[in-house]
PDB file of C-alpha atoms in Angstrom:
ATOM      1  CA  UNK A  28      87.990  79.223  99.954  1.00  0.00           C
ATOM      2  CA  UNK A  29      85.163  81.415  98.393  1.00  0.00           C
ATOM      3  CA  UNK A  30      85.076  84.234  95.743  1.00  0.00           C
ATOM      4  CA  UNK A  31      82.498  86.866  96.184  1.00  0.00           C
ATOM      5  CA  UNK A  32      80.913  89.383  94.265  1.00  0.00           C
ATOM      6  CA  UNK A  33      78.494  90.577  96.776  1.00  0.00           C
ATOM      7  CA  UNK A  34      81.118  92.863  99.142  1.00  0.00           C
ATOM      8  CA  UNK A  35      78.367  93.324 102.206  1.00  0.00           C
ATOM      9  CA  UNK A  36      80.086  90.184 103.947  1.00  0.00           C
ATOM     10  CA  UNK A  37      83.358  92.076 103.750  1.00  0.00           C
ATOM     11  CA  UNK A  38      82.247  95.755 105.411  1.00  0.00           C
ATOM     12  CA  UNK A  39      83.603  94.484 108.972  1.00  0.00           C
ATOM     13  CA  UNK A  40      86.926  94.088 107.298  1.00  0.00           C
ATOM     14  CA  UNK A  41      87.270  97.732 105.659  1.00  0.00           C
ATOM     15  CA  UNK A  42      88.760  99.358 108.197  1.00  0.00           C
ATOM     16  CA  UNK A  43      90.301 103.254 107.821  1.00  0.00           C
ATOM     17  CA  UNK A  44      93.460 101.282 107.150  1.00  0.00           C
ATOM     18  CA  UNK A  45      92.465  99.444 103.538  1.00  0.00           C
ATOM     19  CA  UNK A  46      93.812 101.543 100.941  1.00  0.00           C
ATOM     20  CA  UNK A  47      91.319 103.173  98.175  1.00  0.00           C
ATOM     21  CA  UNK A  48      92.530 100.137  95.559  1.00  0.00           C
ATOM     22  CA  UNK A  49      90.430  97.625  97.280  1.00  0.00           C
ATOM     23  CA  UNK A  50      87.157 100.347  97.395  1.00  0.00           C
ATOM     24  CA  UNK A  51      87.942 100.432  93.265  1.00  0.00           C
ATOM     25  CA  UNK A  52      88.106  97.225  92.856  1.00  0.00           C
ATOM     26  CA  UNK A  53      84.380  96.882  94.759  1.00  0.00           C
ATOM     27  CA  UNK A  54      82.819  99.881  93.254  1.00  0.00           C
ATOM     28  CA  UNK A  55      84.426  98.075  89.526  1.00  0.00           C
ATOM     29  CA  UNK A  56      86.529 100.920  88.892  1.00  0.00           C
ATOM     30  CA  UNK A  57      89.613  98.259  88.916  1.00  0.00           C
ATOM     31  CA  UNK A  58      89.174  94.877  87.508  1.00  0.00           C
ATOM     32  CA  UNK A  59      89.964  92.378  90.294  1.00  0.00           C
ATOM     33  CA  UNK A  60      88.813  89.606  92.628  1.00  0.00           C
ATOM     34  CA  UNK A  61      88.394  88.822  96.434  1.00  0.00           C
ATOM     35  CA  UNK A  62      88.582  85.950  98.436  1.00  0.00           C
ATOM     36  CA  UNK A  63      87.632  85.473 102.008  1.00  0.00           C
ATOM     37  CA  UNK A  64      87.751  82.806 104.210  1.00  0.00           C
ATOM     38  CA  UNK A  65      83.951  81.921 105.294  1.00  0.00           C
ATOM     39  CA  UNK A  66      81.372  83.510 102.993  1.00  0.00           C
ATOM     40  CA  UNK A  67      78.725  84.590 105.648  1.00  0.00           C
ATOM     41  CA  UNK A  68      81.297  85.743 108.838  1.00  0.00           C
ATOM     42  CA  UNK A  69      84.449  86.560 106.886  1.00  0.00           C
ATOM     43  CA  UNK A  70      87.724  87.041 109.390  1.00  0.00           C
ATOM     44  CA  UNK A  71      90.026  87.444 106.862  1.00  0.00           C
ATOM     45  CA  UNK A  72      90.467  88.337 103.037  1.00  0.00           C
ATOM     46  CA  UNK A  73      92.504  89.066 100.268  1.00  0.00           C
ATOM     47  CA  UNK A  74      91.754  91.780  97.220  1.00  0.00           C
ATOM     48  CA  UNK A  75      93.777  91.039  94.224  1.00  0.00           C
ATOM     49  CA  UNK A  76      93.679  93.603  91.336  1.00  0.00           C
ATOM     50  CA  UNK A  77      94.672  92.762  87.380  1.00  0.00           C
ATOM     51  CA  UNK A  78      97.591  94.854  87.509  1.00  0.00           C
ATOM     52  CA  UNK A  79      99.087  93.191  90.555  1.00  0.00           C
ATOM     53  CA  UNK A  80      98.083  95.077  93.457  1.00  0.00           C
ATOM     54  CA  UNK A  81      96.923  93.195  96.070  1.00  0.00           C
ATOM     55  CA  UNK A  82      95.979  93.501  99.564  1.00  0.00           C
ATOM     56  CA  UNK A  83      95.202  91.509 102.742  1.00  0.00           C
ATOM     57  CA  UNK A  84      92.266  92.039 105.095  1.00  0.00           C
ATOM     58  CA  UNK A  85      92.098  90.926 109.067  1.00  0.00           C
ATOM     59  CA  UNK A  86      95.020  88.928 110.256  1.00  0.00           C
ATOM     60  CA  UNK A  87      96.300  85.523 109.237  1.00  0.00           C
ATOM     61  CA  UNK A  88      95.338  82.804 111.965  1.00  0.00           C
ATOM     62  CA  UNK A  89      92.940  80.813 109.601  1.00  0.00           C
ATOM     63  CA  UNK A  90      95.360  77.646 109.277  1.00  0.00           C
ATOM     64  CA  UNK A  91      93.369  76.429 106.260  1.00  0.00           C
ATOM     65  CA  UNK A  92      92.857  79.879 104.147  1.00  0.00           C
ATOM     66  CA  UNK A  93      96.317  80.330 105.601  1.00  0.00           C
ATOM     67  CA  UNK A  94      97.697  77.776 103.220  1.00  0.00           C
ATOM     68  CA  UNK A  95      95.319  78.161 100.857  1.00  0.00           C
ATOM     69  CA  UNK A  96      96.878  82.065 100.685  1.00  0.00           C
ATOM     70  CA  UNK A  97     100.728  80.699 100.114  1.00  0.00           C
ATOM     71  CA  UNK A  98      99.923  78.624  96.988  1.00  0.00           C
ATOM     72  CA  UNK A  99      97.306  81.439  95.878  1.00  0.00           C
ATOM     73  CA  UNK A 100      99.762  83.844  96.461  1.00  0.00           C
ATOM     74  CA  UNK A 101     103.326  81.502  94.922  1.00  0.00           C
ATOM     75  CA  UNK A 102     100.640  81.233  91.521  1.00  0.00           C
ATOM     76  CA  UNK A 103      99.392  84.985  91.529  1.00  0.00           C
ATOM     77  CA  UNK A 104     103.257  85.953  91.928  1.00  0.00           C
ATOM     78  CA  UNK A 105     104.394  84.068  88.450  1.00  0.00           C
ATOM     79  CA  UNK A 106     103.046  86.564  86.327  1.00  0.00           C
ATOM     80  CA  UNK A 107     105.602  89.471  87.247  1.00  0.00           C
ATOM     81  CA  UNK A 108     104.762  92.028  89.070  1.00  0.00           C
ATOM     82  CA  UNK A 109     103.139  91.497  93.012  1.00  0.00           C
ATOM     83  CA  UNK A 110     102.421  93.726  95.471  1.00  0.00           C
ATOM     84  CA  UNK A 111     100.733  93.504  98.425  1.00  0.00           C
ATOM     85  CA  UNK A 112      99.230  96.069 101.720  1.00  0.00           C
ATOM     86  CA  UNK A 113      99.070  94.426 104.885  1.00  0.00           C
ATOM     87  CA  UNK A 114      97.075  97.078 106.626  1.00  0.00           C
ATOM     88  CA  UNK A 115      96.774  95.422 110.365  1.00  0.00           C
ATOM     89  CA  UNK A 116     100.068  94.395 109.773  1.00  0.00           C
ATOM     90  CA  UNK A 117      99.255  90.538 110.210  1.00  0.00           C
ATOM     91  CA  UNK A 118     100.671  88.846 107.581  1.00  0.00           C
ATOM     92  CA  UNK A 119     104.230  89.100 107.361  1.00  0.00           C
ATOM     93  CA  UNK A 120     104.700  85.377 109.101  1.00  0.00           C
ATOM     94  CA  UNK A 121     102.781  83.736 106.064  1.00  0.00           C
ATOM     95  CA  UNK A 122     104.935  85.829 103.606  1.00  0.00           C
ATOM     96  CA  UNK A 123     107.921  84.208 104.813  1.00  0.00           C
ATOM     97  CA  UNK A 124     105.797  81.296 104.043  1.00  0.00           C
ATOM     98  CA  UNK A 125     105.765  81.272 100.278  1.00  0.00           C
ATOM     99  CA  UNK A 126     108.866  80.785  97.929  1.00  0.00           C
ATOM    100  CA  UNK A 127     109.456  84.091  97.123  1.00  0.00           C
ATOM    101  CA  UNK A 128     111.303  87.140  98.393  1.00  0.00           C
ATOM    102  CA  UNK A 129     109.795  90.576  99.441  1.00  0.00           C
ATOM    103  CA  UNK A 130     110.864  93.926  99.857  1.00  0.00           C
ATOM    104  CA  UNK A 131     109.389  95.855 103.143  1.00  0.00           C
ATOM    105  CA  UNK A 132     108.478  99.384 102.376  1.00  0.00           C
ATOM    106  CA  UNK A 133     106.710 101.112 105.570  1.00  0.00           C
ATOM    107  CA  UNK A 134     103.966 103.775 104.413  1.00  0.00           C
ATOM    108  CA  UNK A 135     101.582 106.296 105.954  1.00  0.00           C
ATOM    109  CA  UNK A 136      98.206 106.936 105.504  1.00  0.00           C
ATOM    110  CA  UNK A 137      97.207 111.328 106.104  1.00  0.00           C
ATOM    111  CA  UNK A 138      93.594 112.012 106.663  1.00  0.00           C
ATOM    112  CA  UNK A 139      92.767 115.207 105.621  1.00  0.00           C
ATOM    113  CA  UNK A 140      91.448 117.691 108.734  1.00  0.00           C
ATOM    114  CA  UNK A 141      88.650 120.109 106.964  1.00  0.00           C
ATOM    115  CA  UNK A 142      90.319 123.900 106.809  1.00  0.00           C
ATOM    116  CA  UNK A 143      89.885 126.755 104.554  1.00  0.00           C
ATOM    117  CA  UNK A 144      92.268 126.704 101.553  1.00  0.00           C
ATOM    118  CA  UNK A 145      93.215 129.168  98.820  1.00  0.00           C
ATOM    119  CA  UNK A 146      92.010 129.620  95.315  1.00  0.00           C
ATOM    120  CA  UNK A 147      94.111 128.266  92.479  1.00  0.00           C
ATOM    121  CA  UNK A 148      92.542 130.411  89.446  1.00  0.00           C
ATOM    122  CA  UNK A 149      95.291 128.916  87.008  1.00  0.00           C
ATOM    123  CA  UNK A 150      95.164 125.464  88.018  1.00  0.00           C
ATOM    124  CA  UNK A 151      93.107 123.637  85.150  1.00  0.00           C
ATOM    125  CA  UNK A 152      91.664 120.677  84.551  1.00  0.00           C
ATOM    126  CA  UNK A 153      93.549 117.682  82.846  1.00  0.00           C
ATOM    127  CA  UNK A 154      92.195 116.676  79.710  1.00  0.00           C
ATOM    128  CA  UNK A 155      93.550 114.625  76.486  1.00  0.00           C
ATOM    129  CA  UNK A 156      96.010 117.449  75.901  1.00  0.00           C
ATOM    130  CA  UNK A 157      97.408 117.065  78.978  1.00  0.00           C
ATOM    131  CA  UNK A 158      97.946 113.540  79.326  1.00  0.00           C
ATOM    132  CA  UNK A 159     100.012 113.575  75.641  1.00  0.00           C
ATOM    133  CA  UNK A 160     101.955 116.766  76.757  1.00  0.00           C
ATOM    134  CA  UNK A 161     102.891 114.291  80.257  1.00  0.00           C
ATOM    135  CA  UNK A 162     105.917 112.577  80.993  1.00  0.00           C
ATOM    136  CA  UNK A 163     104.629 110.967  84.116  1.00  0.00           C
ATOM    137  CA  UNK A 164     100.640 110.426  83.640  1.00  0.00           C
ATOM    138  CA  UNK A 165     100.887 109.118  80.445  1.00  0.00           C
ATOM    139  CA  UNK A 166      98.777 106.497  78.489  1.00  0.00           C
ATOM    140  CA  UNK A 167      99.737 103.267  79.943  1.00  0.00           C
ATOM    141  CA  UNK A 168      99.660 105.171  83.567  1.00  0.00           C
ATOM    142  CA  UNK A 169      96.019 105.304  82.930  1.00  0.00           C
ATOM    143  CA  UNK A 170      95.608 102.001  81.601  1.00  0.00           C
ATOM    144  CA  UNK A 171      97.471 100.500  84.518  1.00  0.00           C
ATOM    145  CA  UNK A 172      95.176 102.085  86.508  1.00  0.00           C
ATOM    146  CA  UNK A 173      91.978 103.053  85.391  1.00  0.00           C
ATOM    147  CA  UNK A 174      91.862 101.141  82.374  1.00  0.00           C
ATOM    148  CA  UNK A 175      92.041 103.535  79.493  1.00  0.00           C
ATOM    149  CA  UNK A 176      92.251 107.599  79.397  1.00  0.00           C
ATOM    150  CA  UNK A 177      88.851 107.726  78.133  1.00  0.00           C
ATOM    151  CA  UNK A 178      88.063 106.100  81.549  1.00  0.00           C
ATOM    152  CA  UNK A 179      90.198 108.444  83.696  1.00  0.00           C
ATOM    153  CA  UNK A 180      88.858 111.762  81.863  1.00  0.00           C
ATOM    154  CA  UNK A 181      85.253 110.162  82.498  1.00  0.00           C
ATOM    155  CA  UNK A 182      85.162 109.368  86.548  1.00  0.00           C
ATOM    156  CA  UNK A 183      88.334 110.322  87.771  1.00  0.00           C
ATOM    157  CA  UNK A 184      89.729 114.333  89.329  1.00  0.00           C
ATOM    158  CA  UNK A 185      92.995 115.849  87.649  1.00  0.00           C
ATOM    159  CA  UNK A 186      94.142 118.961  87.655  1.00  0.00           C
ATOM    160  CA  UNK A 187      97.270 120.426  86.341  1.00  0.00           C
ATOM    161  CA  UNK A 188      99.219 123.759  86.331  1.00  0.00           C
ATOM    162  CA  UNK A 189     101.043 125.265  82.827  1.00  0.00           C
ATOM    163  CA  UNK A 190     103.464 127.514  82.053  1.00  0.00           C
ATOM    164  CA  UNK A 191     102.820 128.279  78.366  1.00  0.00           C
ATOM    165  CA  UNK A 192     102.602 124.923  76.652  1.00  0.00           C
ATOM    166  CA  UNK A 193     104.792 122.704  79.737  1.00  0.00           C
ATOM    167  CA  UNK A 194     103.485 121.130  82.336  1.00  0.00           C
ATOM    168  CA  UNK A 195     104.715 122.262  85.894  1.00  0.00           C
ATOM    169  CA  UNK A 196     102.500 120.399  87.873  1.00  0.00           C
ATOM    170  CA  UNK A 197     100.309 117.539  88.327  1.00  0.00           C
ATOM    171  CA  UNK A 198      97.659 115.977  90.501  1.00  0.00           C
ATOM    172  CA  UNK A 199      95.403 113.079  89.875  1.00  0.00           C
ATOM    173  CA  UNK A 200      93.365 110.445  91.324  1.00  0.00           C
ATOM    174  CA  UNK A 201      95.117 107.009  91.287  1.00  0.00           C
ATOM    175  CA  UNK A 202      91.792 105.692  92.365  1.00  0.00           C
ATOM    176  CA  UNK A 203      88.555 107.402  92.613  1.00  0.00           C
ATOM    177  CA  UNK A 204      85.798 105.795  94.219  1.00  0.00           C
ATOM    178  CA  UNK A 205      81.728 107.185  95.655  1.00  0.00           C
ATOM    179  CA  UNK A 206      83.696 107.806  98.656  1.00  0.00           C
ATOM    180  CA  UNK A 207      87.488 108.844  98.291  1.00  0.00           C
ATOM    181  CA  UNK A 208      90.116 109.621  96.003  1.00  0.00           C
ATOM    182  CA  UNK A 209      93.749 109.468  96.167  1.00  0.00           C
ATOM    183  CA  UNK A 210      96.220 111.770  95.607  1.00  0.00           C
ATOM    184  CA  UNK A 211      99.297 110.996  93.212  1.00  0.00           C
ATOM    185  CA  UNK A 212     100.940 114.203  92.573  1.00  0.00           C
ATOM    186  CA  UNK A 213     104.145 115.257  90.584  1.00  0.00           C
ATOM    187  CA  UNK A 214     106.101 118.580  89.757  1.00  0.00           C
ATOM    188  CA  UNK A 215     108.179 119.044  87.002  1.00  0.00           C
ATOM    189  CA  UNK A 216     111.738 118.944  88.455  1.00  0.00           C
ATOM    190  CA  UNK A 217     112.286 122.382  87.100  1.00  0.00           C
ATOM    191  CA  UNK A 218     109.768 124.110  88.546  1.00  0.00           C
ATOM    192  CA  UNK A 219     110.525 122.916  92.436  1.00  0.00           C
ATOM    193  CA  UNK A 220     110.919 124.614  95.310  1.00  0.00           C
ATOM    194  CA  UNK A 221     108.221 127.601  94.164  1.00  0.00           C
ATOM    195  CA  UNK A 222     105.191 126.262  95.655  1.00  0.00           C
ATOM    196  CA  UNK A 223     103.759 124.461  92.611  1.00  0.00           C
ATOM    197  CA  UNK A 224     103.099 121.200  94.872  1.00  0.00           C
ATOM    198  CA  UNK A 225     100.715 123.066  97.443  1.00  0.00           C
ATOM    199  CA  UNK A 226      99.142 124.604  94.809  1.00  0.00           C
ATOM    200  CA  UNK A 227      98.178 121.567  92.587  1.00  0.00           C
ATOM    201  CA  UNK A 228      97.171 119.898  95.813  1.00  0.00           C
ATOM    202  CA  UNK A 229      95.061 122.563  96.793  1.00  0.00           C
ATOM    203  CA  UNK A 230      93.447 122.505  93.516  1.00  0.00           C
ATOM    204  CA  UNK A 231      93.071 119.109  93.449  1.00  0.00           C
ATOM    205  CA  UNK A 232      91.393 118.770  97.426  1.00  0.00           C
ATOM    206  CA  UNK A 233      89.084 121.717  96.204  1.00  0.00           C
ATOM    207  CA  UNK A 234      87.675 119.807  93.375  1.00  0.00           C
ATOM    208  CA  UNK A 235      87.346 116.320  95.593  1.00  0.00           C
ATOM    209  CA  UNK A 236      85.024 118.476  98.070  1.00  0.00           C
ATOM    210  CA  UNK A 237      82.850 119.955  95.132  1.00  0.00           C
ATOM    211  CA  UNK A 238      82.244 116.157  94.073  1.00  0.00           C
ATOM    212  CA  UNK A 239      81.480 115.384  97.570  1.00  0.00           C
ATOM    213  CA  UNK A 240      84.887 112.605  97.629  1.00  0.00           C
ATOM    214  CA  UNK A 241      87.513 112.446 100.469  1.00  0.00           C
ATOM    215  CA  UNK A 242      91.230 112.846  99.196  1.00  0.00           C
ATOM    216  CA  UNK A 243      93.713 110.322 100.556  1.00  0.00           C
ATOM    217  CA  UNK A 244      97.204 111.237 101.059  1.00  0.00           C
ATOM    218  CA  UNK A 245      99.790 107.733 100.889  1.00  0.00           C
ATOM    219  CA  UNK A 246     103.357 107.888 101.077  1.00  0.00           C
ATOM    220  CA  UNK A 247     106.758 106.109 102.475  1.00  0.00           C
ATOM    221  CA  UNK A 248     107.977 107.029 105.890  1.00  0.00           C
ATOM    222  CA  UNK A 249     111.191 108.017 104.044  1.00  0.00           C
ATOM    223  CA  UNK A 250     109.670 110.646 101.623  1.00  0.00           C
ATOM    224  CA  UNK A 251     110.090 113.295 103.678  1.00  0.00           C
ATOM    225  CA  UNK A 252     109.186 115.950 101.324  1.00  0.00           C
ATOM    226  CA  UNK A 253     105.639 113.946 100.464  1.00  0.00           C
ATOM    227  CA  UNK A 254     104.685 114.182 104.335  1.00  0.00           C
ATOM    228  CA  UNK A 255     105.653 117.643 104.982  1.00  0.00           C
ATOM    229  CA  UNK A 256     103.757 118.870 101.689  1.00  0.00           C
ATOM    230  CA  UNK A 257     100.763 116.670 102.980  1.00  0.00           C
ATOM    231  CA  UNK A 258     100.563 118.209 106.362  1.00  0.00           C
ATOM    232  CA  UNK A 259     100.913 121.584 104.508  1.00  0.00           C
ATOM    233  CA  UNK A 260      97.642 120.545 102.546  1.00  0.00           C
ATOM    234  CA  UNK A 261      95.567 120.273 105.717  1.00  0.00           C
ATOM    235  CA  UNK A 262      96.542 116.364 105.881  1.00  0.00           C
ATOM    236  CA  UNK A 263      97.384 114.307 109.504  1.00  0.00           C
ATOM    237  CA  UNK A 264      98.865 111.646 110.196  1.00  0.00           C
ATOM    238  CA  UNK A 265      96.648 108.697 110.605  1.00  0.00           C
ATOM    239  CA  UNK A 266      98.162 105.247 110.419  1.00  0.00           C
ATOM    240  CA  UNK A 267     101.386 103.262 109.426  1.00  0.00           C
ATOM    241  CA  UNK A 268     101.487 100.418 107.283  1.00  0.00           C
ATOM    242  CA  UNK A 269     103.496  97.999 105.650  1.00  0.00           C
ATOM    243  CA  UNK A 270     103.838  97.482 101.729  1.00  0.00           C
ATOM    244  CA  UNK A 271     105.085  94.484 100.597  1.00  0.00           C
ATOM    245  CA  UNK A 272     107.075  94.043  97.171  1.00  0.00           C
ATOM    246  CA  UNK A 273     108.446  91.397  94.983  1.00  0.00           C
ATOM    247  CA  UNK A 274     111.911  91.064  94.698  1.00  0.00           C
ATOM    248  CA  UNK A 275     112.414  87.672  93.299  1.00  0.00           C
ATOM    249  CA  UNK A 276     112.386  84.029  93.465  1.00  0.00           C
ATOM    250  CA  UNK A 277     113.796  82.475  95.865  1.00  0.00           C
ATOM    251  CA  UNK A 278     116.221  79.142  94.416  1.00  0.00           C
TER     252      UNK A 278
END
């Protein structure tokens, strides 16, 4: 099997499905590695990031990076958390494979369709404030991330809505890359049901088109309230996936 750090091989595999974690991990924005299983025609791949986020490229029918995936894959696993995106959906059969046992969690992948939105004048951006006044982007969200806050404040969008000195609503970039970033959004409990979640979206779309960036909307099929607040944004429906997590070991 071969590690590369020259991605050109890999631009056949990065279909619309990949999600934005495996363009951070090229572009160095997240730490990781790929492997792929012939270095000058790759058919299939997999991106695995520090923090455990991993995902497959192609489909599995490569018998020897096939095997090669369940012991890289039983050995990546032992250090807690694993998760992994099958985006062509083709590699549930080697899952079974390995000796562990994962959770299926089906997601969705919005593109956004260009349209006209409104102005959020009170919508500002997030700075070092904001992050210690958060009970949701916090420190070690960013270092799980992107690293460290400095890092975040440096390359990535956030934008946040206040009500004197609380928090009612925010919306950063998980994972900002030269070409997308994507959404992770949250409104204070409190303050739901008023429109806080369109408006920190909006916010947060305008300042992705200023930078020139795509925003990616990702969600569960069951989070009902996540797809219809992305289709309010201007976001369709483009693709179904599934998410693979670790649940444990099997005896």
């Amino acid at each position: 099997m071969h590690k590369i750090h020259e991605y050109k091989s890999i631009e056949s595999l990065l279909t619309e499905q990949v999600p934005s974690f495996v363009h951070a991990v090229i572009e160095g924005q997240l730490q990781g590695e790929i492997w792929v299983d012939h270095l000058d025609a790759p058919s299939c791949a997999i991106v695995s990031a520090w923090n455990g986020v991993n995902s497959f490229l192609g489909k599995a029918g490569n018998l020897v990076f096939d095997k090669w995936l369940v012991h890289y894959i039983n050995k990546k696993s032992s250090g807690g958390r694993f998760t992994v995106f099958d985006p062509e959906d083709g590699f549930k059969r080697l899952l079974q494979q390995t000796s562990l046992s994962f959770q299926t969690h089906l997601r969705i992948g919005y593109r956004w369709e260009k349209r006209e939105l409104p102005s959020i004048n009170h919508a500002i951006p997030i700075g070092q404030q904001e992050v210690e006044l958060s009970t949701i982007f916090t420190e070690s969200y960013y270092g799980l991330w992107w690293d460290s806050v400095d890092a975040f404040l440096a390359k990535g969008i956030g934008v946040c809505i206040k009500d004197g000195e609380d928090l009612v609503g925010e919306c950063v970039s998980i994972f900002k890359t030269s070409e997308y970033a994507e959404v992770d959004i949250e409104v204070n409990p409190k303050a739901r049901g008023k429109g806080i979640g369109y408006e920190i979206g909006c916010a947060f779309i305008t300042e992705c088109l200023q930078l020139g960036v795509e925003p990616r909307w990702d969600c569960d099929q069951d989070n009902l309230a996540s797809q219809r607040l992305a289709q309010k944004l201007g976001f369709i429906k483009g693709y179904e996936y599934p998410l693979y997590s670790l649940t444990s070991t099997s005896s």
